[in-house]
XYZ file of C-alpha atoms in Angstrom:
717
model
C 0.118 0.193 0.033
C 1.394 3.313 -1.042
C 0.241 7.153 -0.609
C -0.894 8.157 -4.753
C -2.347 11.909 -4.022
C -2.408 13.830 -1.088
C -4.748 16.914 -1.055
C -4.801 20.474 1.453
C -7.502 22.382 1.188
C -6.928 25.941 3.587
C -3.677 24.790 5.468
C -1.342 27.376 6.065
C 1.013 27.743 2.712
C -2.028 25.716 1.069
C -5.149 26.683 0.150
C -6.253 24.299 -2.540
C -2.971 21.955 -3.739
C -2.436 18.367 -4.572
C 0.754 16.415 -5.006
C 1.202 13.239 -6.766
C 3.119 10.449 -5.226
C 4.221 7.018 -6.520
C 5.967 3.721 -4.667
C 9.159 3.758 -4.086
C 10.695 7.608 -3.985
C 9.416 10.621 -3.740
C 10.763 14.203 -3.471
C 9.187 17.804 -2.773
C 11.610 20.818 -4.156
C 10.897 23.832 -3.334
C 12.266 27.575 -1.957
C 12.975 28.459 1.561
C 9.143 29.323 3.200
C 7.098 27.266 0.495
C 5.028 24.709 2.846
C 7.716 21.504 2.362
C 7.501 21.728 6.137
C 3.948 22.659 6.397
C 3.098 19.864 4.010
C 5.435 17.207 6.170
C 2.575 18.255 9.336
C -0.205 17.588 7.595
C 1.325 13.780 6.345
C 2.520 13.583 9.777
C -1.157 14.412 11.099
C -2.810 11.142 8.894
C -0.095 8.477 9.859
C 2.884 9.623 12.504
C 1.386 8.217 16.101
C 4.279 9.810 17.546
C 2.588 12.811 17.010
C 0.033 14.154 20.501
C -4.170 13.394 19.337
C -4.208 17.422 20.614
C -1.850 17.948 17.591
C -5.118 17.445 15.492
C -6.363 20.671 17.600
C -6.289 23.260 15.308
C -5.488 27.145 15.819
C -6.560 30.158 14.069
C -2.683 30.712 12.471
C -2.855 27.049 10.914
C -6.004 28.845 8.120
C -4.478 29.751 4.953
C -3.594 33.349 4.720
C -5.448 33.946 1.865
C -8.516 33.792 3.300
C -10.215 36.717 4.198
C -11.335 35.792 7.153
C -10.967 32.095 8.713
C -14.370 31.887 10.881
C -16.578 29.227 9.178
C -13.701 27.816 6.566
C -12.965 24.443 6.545
C -9.527 22.754 6.702
C -9.191 19.632 4.621
C -6.183 17.190 4.720
C -6.989 14.066 2.374
C -4.709 10.990 1.467
C -5.738 8.762 -1.495
C -4.041 4.989 -1.390
C -3.433 2.594 -3.832
C -2.197 -1.331 -3.857
C -3.891 -2.636 -0.990
C -3.057 -5.900 -0.501
C -4.603 -9.338 1.697
C -2.557 -8.790 4.812
C -4.058 -8.879 8.093
C -3.574 -5.005 8.626
C -4.184 -3.953 5.472
C -7.455 -6.657 5.410
C -8.922 -4.427 8.423
C -7.908 -0.852 6.878
C -9.879 -2.103 3.424
C -12.773 -3.131 5.619
C -12.629 0.709 6.969
C -11.253 2.863 3.664
C -11.982 0.808 0.371
C -14.950 1.557 -1.568
C -16.451 -1.128 -2.238
C -18.338 -0.543 -5.001
C -15.156 0.242 -6.613
C -13.088 -2.275 -8.618
C -9.949 -1.080 -7.626
C -7.815 -0.827 -5.057
C -7.966 2.288 -2.778
C -8.938 3.501 -0.015
C -9.338 7.205 1.320
C -8.655 9.024 4.227
C -9.887 12.378 5.122
C -9.234 14.889 8.308
C -11.414 18.001 8.477
C -11.100 20.540 10.762
C -14.695 22.432 10.836
C -17.103 24.315 12.179
C -19.400 21.961 14.972
C -22.740 20.973 14.193
C -24.632 23.773 16.081
C -22.716 26.466 14.100
C -23.245 24.828 10.193
C -26.829 24.790 11.695
C -26.852 28.222 12.079
C -25.519 29.085 8.856
C -27.602 26.831 7.104
C -30.511 28.347 8.856
C -29.388 31.515 7.550
C -29.090 29.765 4.160
C -33.539 29.522 5.007
C -33.887 32.767 6.319
C -36.468 35.165 4.099
C -33.568 37.528 5.925
C -30.496 36.387 4.755
C -27.921 39.244 4.063
C -23.958 40.167 4.015
C -24.354 41.600 7.685
C -26.520 38.655 9.396
C -23.498 36.187 8.323
C -20.648 39.189 9.206
C -22.512 38.669 12.941
C -22.482 34.702 13.366
C -19.037 34.541 11.480
C -17.950 37.597 14.512
C -18.819 35.002 17.156
C -17.012 31.992 16.126
C -13.739 31.086 18.205
C -11.951 28.038 17.649
C -12.764 26.567 20.361
C -16.315 26.332 18.643
C -14.412 23.946 15.879
C -13.972 19.761 15.932
C -11.534 17.733 13.989
C -13.352 15.038 12.390
C -11.816 11.913 11.114
C -13.785 9.791 7.698
C -12.860 6.854 5.104
C -13.938 6.537 2.369
C -14.798 9.554 0.943
C -14.671 11.251 -2.880
C -15.393 14.849 -2.136
C -12.397 17.091 -3.581
C -12.142 20.747 -1.419
C -9.602 21.989 -2.979
C -12.079 22.413 -6.057
C -14.050 25.887 -5.315
C -17.117 24.101 -6.494
C -17.204 21.191 -5.281
C -16.148 23.004 -1.097
C -18.652 25.515 -1.939
C -20.938 22.904 -1.943
C -20.114 20.868 0.876
C -18.964 23.973 2.819
C -20.269 26.422 1.715
C -20.713 29.728 -0.377
C -19.873 32.655 1.891
C -20.510 35.054 -1.033
C -24.415 33.739 -2.203
C -25.205 32.752 1.595
C -25.851 29.212 0.472
C -24.814 26.944 3.085
C -25.586 22.704 3.923
C -28.114 21.041 5.964
C -25.354 19.590 8.496
C -28.504 17.014 8.974
C -28.166 16.078 5.564
C -24.119 15.661 4.855
C -23.452 13.339 2.001
C -21.897 9.930 3.430
C -20.818 8.979 0.048
C -18.525 13.151 -0.613
C -17.288 13.185 2.654
C -17.268 9.555 3.949
C -17.560 7.446 6.827
C -16.563 8.743 10.370
C -14.364 6.922 12.363
C -14.208 7.659 16.137
C -10.760 8.500 18.017
C -9.898 4.850 19.334
C -9.185 4.180 15.443
C -7.264 6.006 13.418
C -4.916 5.111 10.419
C -1.774 5.903 12.375
C -2.683 2.595 14.556
C -2.215 0.387 11.638
C 0.567 2.197 9.457
C 4.316 2.312 10.781
C 6.021 6.276 9.933
C 9.232 7.661 10.800
C 9.819 11.054 10.489
C 13.542 12.418 10.005
C 13.533 16.121 10.526
C 16.336 18.503 9.313
C 19.326 18.383 11.037
C 19.924 21.261 13.071
C 21.608 19.763 16.275
C 22.936 16.423 15.662
C 24.583 15.761 19.014
C 22.007 17.283 21.224
C 18.996 14.235 19.503
C 21.473 11.770 20.185
C 21.671 12.351 24.046
C 17.741 12.914 23.859
C 16.716 10.299 25.907
C 13.153 9.926 23.704
C 13.910 11.190 20.196
C 17.739 9.648 20.369
C 17.325 6.448 17.280
C 20.974 5.060 18.796
C 18.860 4.984 22.423
C 16.225 3.336 20.997
C 18.377 0.497 19.275
C 20.199 0.053 22.548
C 16.535 -0.955 23.991
C 15.859 -2.299 21.243
C 19.250 -4.939 21.703
C 18.495 -5.139 24.945
C 15.335 -6.792 25.264
C 16.929 -9.199 22.518
C 20.321 -10.444 25.495
C 19.329 -13.414 26.788
C 18.070 -13.668 29.964
C 21.470 -16.189 31.166
C 23.675 -13.190 30.023
C 21.470 -10.386 31.264
C 21.708 -11.763 34.657
C 24.975 -12.283 34.402
C 25.706 -8.670 34.013
C 23.655 -7.339 36.296
C 25.103 -9.254 39.129
C 28.520 -8.147 37.592
C 26.667 -4.207 37.844
C 25.189 -4.258 41.189
C 29.092 -6.447 42.740
C 30.754 -3.190 41.015
C 28.248 -0.936 42.963
C 29.154 -2.279 46.136
C 32.777 -1.768 44.957
C 32.604 1.915 45.000
C 30.059 2.508 47.477
C 32.996 0.482 50.348
C 35.738 2.275 48.682
C 37.773 4.055 52.177
C 37.953 7.204 50.441
C 33.791 7.146 49.619
C 33.259 5.655 53.418
C 34.870 8.835 54.296
C 32.908 11.205 52.590
C 30.029 9.796 54.249
C 31.370 10.148 57.855
C 32.282 14.322 57.035
C 28.639 14.906 55.779
C 27.741 13.152 58.075
C 29.128 15.352 60.357
C 29.020 18.035 59.223
C 25.280 17.771 59.509
C 24.833 16.781 62.724
C 27.324 19.805 63.583
C 24.847 22.643 61.436
C 21.383 20.535 62.585
C 22.224 18.482 65.821
C 21.484 14.883 66.445
C 17.545 15.460 66.470
C 16.769 17.282 62.801
C 19.538 16.164 60.773
C 18.597 13.865 57.935
C 20.710 9.888 57.670
C 22.947 10.042 54.749
C 24.970 7.590 52.586
C 27.044 7.998 49.314
C 26.112 4.868 47.251
C 27.174 4.344 44.146
C 24.128 3.789 41.431
C 24.985 2.767 37.898
C 22.098 1.401 36.117
C 21.184 -2.240 37.891
C 18.448 -2.894 34.771
C 19.927 -4.061 31.717
C 17.717 -1.666 29.222
C 18.970 1.185 31.082
C 22.446 0.186 31.742
C 22.980 0.288 27.831
C 21.087 3.878 27.170
C 24.058 4.980 28.813
C 26.536 3.296 25.964
C 27.604 6.603 23.869
C 29.031 6.451 20.359
C 32.711 6.465 19.197
C 33.298 7.427 15.821
C 36.655 7.898 13.313
C 37.238 9.880 10.194
C 37.183 6.102 8.245
C 40.329 6.878 7.674
C 42.605 6.437 11.253
C 42.139 4.132 14.011
C 41.357 7.042 16.313
C 38.406 7.610 17.447
C 37.029 10.318 19.655
C 33.112 11.268 20.952
C 30.625 12.505 18.389
C 30.757 16.215 18.847
C 34.076 15.849 17.749
C 33.177 14.482 14.335
C 32.451 17.174 11.441
C 29.018 18.268 11.094
C 28.607 16.571 8.244
C 29.906 13.193 9.630
C 27.636 13.483 12.581
C 25.093 14.262 10.347
C 26.107 10.685 8.390
C 25.744 9.250 11.038
C 22.040 9.981 12.728
C 20.424 9.506 9.512
C 22.170 5.894 9.959
C 21.094 4.973 12.875
C 17.324 6.676 12.009
C 17.602 4.575 8.612
C 18.655 1.621 10.581
C 16.157 2.406 13.802
C 13.273 2.241 11.290
C 14.750 -0.851 9.981
C 14.868 -3.112 13.373
C 11.142 -2.164 13.486
C 9.700 -2.946 10.115
C 9.509 -6.868 10.991
C 8.570 -6.799 14.557
C 6.030 -4.418 13.231
C 2.573 -5.661 11.534
C 1.955 -2.991 10.184
C -0.370 -2.349 6.585
C 2.153 -0.074 4.878
C 5.480 2.282 5.691
C 6.170 5.727 5.168
C 9.644 7.383 5.342
C 9.354 10.828 6.065
C 12.907 12.552 5.409
C 13.212 16.701 5.356
C 15.678 18.275 4.190
C 18.766 15.466 4.346
C 21.705 17.073 2.617
C 22.488 19.435 4.880
C 26.301 19.148 5.322
C 26.342 15.944 3.653
C 28.897 15.866 0.457
C 27.124 15.489 -3.236
C 28.445 13.106 -3.647
C 27.100 11.102 -0.528
C 24.144 12.583 -1.280
C 23.090 10.906 -4.250
C 24.462 7.065 -2.871
C 22.372 7.042 0.356
C 19.326 7.981 -1.879
C 20.457 5.136 -4.893
C 22.322 2.605 -2.899
C 20.172 2.259 0.468
C 17.163 -0.910 -0.082
C 13.754 0.799 1.030
C 11.868 -2.812 0.550
C 8.510 -2.260 1.332
C 8.462 1.416 1.929
C 7.127 4.596 0.422
C 9.885 7.639 1.267
C 8.842 11.028 0.958
C 12.059 13.328 1.101
C 12.227 17.608 1.236
C 14.959 18.807 -0.653
C 17.299 21.666 -1.861
C 19.789 19.152 -3.384
C 19.956 18.129 -7.105
C 21.719 15.046 -6.605
C 18.626 13.808 -4.471
C 15.897 14.965 -6.259
C 17.287 13.571 -9.617
C 17.569 10.000 -7.727
C 13.871 10.083 -7.532
C 12.003 9.973 -10.454
C 10.232 12.885 -12.296
C 7.106 11.593 -12.286
C 7.724 11.698 -8.239
C 8.638 15.100 -7.643
C 6.316 17.607 -6.653
C 7.500 21.669 -6.876
C 6.241 23.668 -4.903
C 6.282 27.397 -6.092
C 5.557 30.061 -3.621
C 3.100 32.908 -4.061
C 2.037 35.585 -1.335
C -0.424 33.619 0.790
C 0.058 30.250 -0.456
C 1.984 27.611 -2.145
C 0.824 26.041 -5.268
C 2.260 22.314 -6.113
C 3.166 21.523 -10.180
C 4.050 18.051 -10.961
C 6.739 18.121 -13.749
C 5.050 14.543 -15.228
C 2.496 15.099 -15.866
C 0.246 14.465 -19.390
C 3.842 13.086 -20.116
C 4.813 9.889 -22.021
C 6.636 7.240 -19.997
C 9.324 8.059 -22.590
C 9.443 11.573 -22.372
C 10.058 11.281 -18.473
C 12.540 8.951 -19.048
C 14.941 11.184 -21.261
C 13.954 14.608 -19.097
C 15.119 12.209 -15.740
C 18.424 11.061 -17.805
C 18.732 14.511 -18.358
C 18.574 15.450 -14.567
C 20.332 12.609 -13.326
C 23.870 13.231 -15.988
C 23.748 17.174 -15.208
C 22.588 17.757 -11.776
C 20.403 20.870 -13.210
C 18.969 23.428 -11.137
C 15.893 23.246 -13.593
C 13.662 22.585 -11.280
C 14.470 24.642 -8.159
C 14.535 27.425 -9.653
C 11.950 30.746 -10.053
C 13.032 31.379 -13.456
C 14.433 29.268 -16.674
C 17.154 30.087 -19.438
C 17.972 27.410 -21.463
C 21.062 28.455 -24.040
C 22.217 26.792 -26.731
C 26.124 26.777 -25.744
C 28.765 27.672 -23.604
C 29.452 30.878 -24.676
C 26.055 32.550 -23.789
C 26.413 30.326 -20.393
C 29.184 32.318 -19.992
C 28.469 35.764 -20.910
C 24.895 36.491 -19.808
C 25.156 35.998 -16.354
C 28.495 38.084 -16.900
C 27.127 40.712 -18.743
C 24.088 40.788 -16.183
C 25.960 41.249 -13.006
C 28.781 43.451 -14.417
C 25.632 46.067 -15.903
C 23.426 45.927 -12.727
C 25.110 44.748 -10.097
C 23.110 41.886 -9.215
C 23.491 38.590 -10.069
C 20.774 35.710 -12.004
C 21.499 33.298 -8.806
C 19.990 36.179 -6.658
C 16.890 37.201 -8.563
C 16.202 33.414 -8.878
C 16.531 32.481 -12.065
C 18.479 29.273 -13.968
C 20.458 29.790 -16.713
C 20.393 26.639 -18.680
C 23.202 25.116 -21.400
C 21.394 22.665 -23.898
C 24.457 22.055 -25.406
C 22.532 21.632 -28.490
C 19.487 23.136 -30.029
C 17.135 20.535 -29.357
C 14.961 22.427 -26.388
C 11.724 20.656 -26.703
C 12.756 17.727 -24.313
C 13.222 20.305 -21.166
C 10.641 22.744 -22.333
C 7.772 21.137 -22.253
C 8.274 21.065 -18.462
C 6.665 23.789 -18.192
C 3.099 23.575 -18.829
C -0.373 24.667 -17.283
C -0.526 20.828 -16.410
C 2.894 20.921 -15.041
C 5.752 23.231 -13.624
C 4.261 26.891 -13.345
C 7.340 28.981 -14.372
C 9.019 30.854 -16.694
C 11.092 29.677 -19.002
C 13.357 31.371 -21.996
C 14.807 30.247 -24.735
C 17.582 31.389 -26.321
C 18.524 30.776 -29.615
C 20.588 31.849 -33.056
C 18.179 32.190 -36.040
C 21.632 31.993 -38.277
C 20.631 34.618 -40.772
C 23.726 34.908 -42.936
C 26.431 37.682 -43.021
C 26.916 37.820 -46.393
C 25.477 37.985 -49.307
C 24.156 34.203 -50.865
C 23.234 33.992 -54.444
C 19.565 32.723 -55.340
C 20.726 29.735 -57.105
C 21.622 27.319 -54.041
C 23.383 25.274 -56.916
C 26.286 27.877 -57.456
C 27.101 28.100 -53.429
C 30.528 27.964 -52.794
C 32.023 27.170 -49.665
C 31.281 29.318 -47.530
C 27.747 30.561 -49.088
C 26.791 26.400 -48.521
C 27.457 26.930 -45.173
C 26.342 30.340 -43.995
C 23.001 28.759 -46.345
C 22.789 25.344 -44.193
C 22.798 27.071 -41.630
C 20.693 29.647 -42.344
C 17.706 27.204 -43.883
C 17.941 24.978 -39.965
C 17.364 28.363 -37.786
C 14.385 29.654 -39.712
C 13.113 25.646 -39.521
C 13.977 26.550 -36.023
C 12.429 29.618 -35.075
C 9.147 28.336 -36.707
C 9.220 25.323 -35.246
C 9.638 26.766 -31.802
C 6.759 29.190 -32.961
C 4.410 27.653 -33.509
C 5.341 23.915 -30.791
C 4.991 27.291 -27.928
C 2.686 30.149 -29.586
C -0.318 28.875 -26.833
C 2.314 28.909 -23.627
C 2.239 31.248 -21.212
C 4.849 29.717 -19.315
C 7.817 29.161 -22.567
C 8.775 32.073 -24.694
C 11.473 32.122 -27.606
C 13.902 34.930 -28.184
C 15.938 34.665 -31.220
C 19.579 36.272 -31.924
C 18.963 37.507 -35.649
C 22.456 36.312 -36.499
C 24.167 34.552 -33.914
C 25.161 35.377 -30.430
C 28.893 37.121 -30.481
C 27.171 38.719 -33.949
C 24.204 40.205 -31.692
C 27.108 41.248 -28.887
C 29.469 43.135 -31.004
C 26.562 44.969 -33.225
C 24.243 45.894 -30.288
C 27.631 48.684 -29.730
C 30.438 46.467 -27.794
C 33.831 47.263 -30.377
C 35.708 48.436 -27.291
C 34.749 44.960 -24.745
C 35.921 42.705 -27.959
C 38.630 44.856 -29.621
C 40.167 44.609 -26.275
C 40.564 40.576 -25.943
C 42.845 40.851 -28.669
C 46.203 41.181 -26.868
C 45.294 37.866 -24.956
C 44.868 36.210 -28.278
C 48.091 37.826 -30.460
C 51.170 38.562 -29.127
C 52.635 40.040 -32.347
C 51.172 43.842 -32.700
C 50.941 43.614 -36.504
C 48.208 40.143 -36.243
C 46.232 42.851 -34.142
C 45.775 45.405 -36.607
C 43.810 43.768 -39.458
C 41.165 42.215 -36.341
C 41.234 45.674 -34.748
C 40.327 47.338 -38.398
C 37.419 45.099 -38.765
C 36.336 45.228 -35.354
C 35.946 49.146 -35.642
C 34.625 48.960 -38.962
C 31.584 50.622 -39.716
C 30.721 47.723 -41.531
C 28.105 45.442 -39.817
C 28.723 42.478 -41.914
C 32.862 43.334 -41.880
C 32.792 43.280 -38.072
C 30.035 40.794 -37.266
C 32.076 38.321 -40.038
C 35.314 39.353 -37.892
C 34.456 38.298 -34.511
C 33.069 34.965 -35.771
C 35.902 34.174 -37.366
C 38.526 35.159 -33.468
C 35.399 33.238 -32.199
C 35.934 29.673 -34.338
C 39.826 30.369 -33.752
C 39.993 30.409 -30.212
C 36.255 27.638 -29.388
C 33.494 30.196 -28.581
C 33.429 28.907 -25.208
C 37.921 30.574 -24.009
C 36.512 33.631 -26.479
C 33.036 33.781 -23.836
C 35.343 33.766 -20.985
C 38.183 36.647 -22.636
C 35.266 38.945 -23.598
C 33.797 38.180 -20.067
C 37.126 39.696 -18.864
C 36.875 42.674 -20.663
C 33.033 43.419 -19.398
C 32.241 46.713 -17.656
C 29.479 48.376 -16.169
C 28.845 49.802 -19.316
C 28.677 46.860 -21.781
C 25.229 47.141 -24.091
C 23.047 43.495 -23.182
C 21.370 43.014 -26.632
C 17.929 43.229 -27.057
C 17.042 39.829 -26.969
C 19.245 38.364 -24.183
C 17.418 41.426 -22.406
C 13.675 40.634 -23.056
C 14.620 36.645 -22.365
C 16.067 37.689 -18.840
C 12.889 40.173 -18.904
C 10.720 37.576 -19.740
C 11.829 35.239 -17.284
C 12.054 36.598 -14.336
C 8.872 38.663 -14.105
C 8.522 37.468 -10.269
C 11.571 40.091 -9.387
C 9.899 42.687 -6.763
C 10.624 46.608 -6.832
C 13.817 46.139 -4.194
C 15.999 44.176 -6.597
C 15.081 46.983 -9.667
C 16.363 49.286 -6.583
C 19.280 47.481 -6.085
C 20.248 47.557 -9.756
C 19.448 51.585 -9.690
C 21.851 51.888 -7.154
C 24.899 49.847 -8.818
C 24.258 51.681 -11.518
C 23.882 55.454 -10.488
C 27.479 54.406 -8.419
C 29.234 53.596 -11.500
C 27.620 56.820 -13.499
C 29.051 59.496 -10.184
C 25.829 59.997 -9.585
C 25.205 58.332 -6.258
C 24.109 62.078 -4.439
C 21.177 61.811 -6.681
C 19.700 57.680 -6.307
C 20.875 58.818 -1.903
C 18.467 62.248 -2.418
C 15.725 59.754 -3.500
C 15.720 57.354 -0.792
C 16.121 59.469 1.635
C 13.104 61.400 0.073
C 11.500 57.946 -0.203
C 11.875 57.700 4.130
C 10.498 61.473 4.604
C 7.650 60.913 3.125
C 7.039 57.349 3.471
C 6.756 56.216 -0.251
C 6.030 52.282 -0.610
C 9.177 51.051 -3.111
C 7.112 51.360 -6.267
C 6.510 55.300 -5.794
C 10.509 55.388 -4.917
C 11.236 53.262 -7.873
C 9.018 55.242 -10.410
C 11.157 58.556 -9.127
C 14.051 56.551 -9.839
C 13.505 55.429 -13.390
C 12.740 59.279 -13.651
C 15.701 60.640 -12.188
C 17.632 57.537 -15.032
C 15.548 58.624 -17.382
C 16.746 61.903 -17.736
C 20.412 60.878 -17.306
C 20.162 58.988 -20.728
C 16.785 58.174 -21.775
C 17.975 55.147 -23.320
C 20.086 53.600 -20.569
C 19.617 49.667 -19.639
C 17.711 49.728 -16.200
C 14.838 51.475 -17.585
C 14.618 49.554 -20.848
C 14.796 46.139 -18.796
C 12.546 47.617 -15.979
C 9.643 47.778 -18.667
C 9.923 45.110 -20.060
C 9.240 43.050 -16.626
C 6.231 45.309 -16.102
C 5.132 44.142 -19.915
C 5.838 40.731 -19.139
C 3.925 40.770 -15.349
C 0.691 42.405 -17.898
C 1.063 39.765 -19.746
C 1.073 37.281 -17.256
C -2.266 38.494 -15.170
C -3.930 38.865 -18.106
C -3.482 35.413 -19.315
């Protein structure tokens, strides 16, 4: 049995979210604050027997902040299971969970946190009243407190409360003031309520490994330490004869220590001091005794772990080990504890929840841990920021959490993709450890030149990195973008993806009759034909996809770079390519030519001579804040970064003004903003206005207008 779906309604980050899970290893990917920990807590509320039953009594702050008012609304957490087998425990669960009308082996288990029946009845009566109005509803809702809420667990429920229409039908419509009669609850929809004497978490095994913060401290916790739990289990396995022998030895040792002459003398001194202080009438009788634990299970829990670095014979205490080493040991002990319990507990299913296992662990070890550890009969759900761990999971078993203001959207990258398509993407991610699943925006490029120069240009010109604004640039090492770009779609990942490629329009004149092309013309014509075909294909494929947009260099990236006005940056690298002055003269003249074709052909010659990647590295060394970013590149970055805020743009403006020796203007605008308590957007408007006065074609104003345009398109869609 495994969890196939988790749906969450109105709980913390999640307004209405659906997670899709598979057998084996599953991963949750998302930025900080996107809700990975909250998703785990939702799972634990349903599965983890270590949580107090009172944990299901939620509080006001557990409601999603996107609700105008939490009062009257419901929180729902629903699990769907598949592959229920015929084991004794599963049969018991199937009897309570599985919908007998369906042939498919599936079951559902739901937790509702809702107003009690009395309040739901009041809301229904308002619905039926001839005097119903918004004010009357407001009065009823205003009197609701969290103590008026109840937690109900149900089996065999079919309702999907993440669907707005279903939510209004079951919970009620707060706008039209239509609420259902609680006396006529639809059990097929809501499910069959169960008393808290039987919860599914009593019938399954769930182990939660929290994010590692203080491993050494956790290993010393009496109840939480996996080492102590393993030692307790070992104590139960020790034969009675051996156990008695050890106990007798400890009793003897306690007696020996207590009978030491030094201990007796100290005891006499304590007694004498008490008698002198309190007198014989009030002085208590005292004795100093050794109290090493004599029970075998308590005795074994006094054992501690000594460790070495794996290469030397020397060992020391755990606190002397590196943080990464300590974390590895902790995870290993937790997995061993889980493995130890599994065959001893007859459970319907085993679930292992691991929060950010990569903390302080070497990247190669991360993937090895998840590739080699055999999670038999176990479904694993791990949250991660690591490309190594995410690549150990199938793309179909990945859920990407995307944060947007007060709520989180859950995206399933494999939805509606064919198995063969998923396999190709998985192979790519496994080979490249790409960050594209973790980014807030993605730019796909053809090769090394774009990969090297685009981030460097952006950083030099705007003083902020693409990483800082959450944009990943991915080198496809080809012009085949479709396999990866298809991840970004209404049905899959809701993040913007720019595709940057060359149109490869020929710089040299081509005869009308291709049959008379010379070698150079034939090469140029072939590239141009492929470029036109590529553009036509990309435009057709992504015409109706709001998440993917192609951007084209008219010729090639290198040509567009120099034609944008970057002759100085290009000429400056001639000293690094040639040693003799005579060899630099002709290239310098061509690169400085007013003829676009001449300088374009020359920069391509130099790029091919040095190799495009190495040539880009040389160019990068000569970039400056005055470098001009080609328009199509700027547009591509704007498309992928429409999520950035006014704070980012203000930081970029500061960098530009400081490099223009106009820092005082910038500081004056900021000071005005403080005095007048202006919002960031208002401050930014003044900064852009000041920049426009300095240069009406300045790159920041152009970029900001592009971003604003993309935002308008995004909201319109």
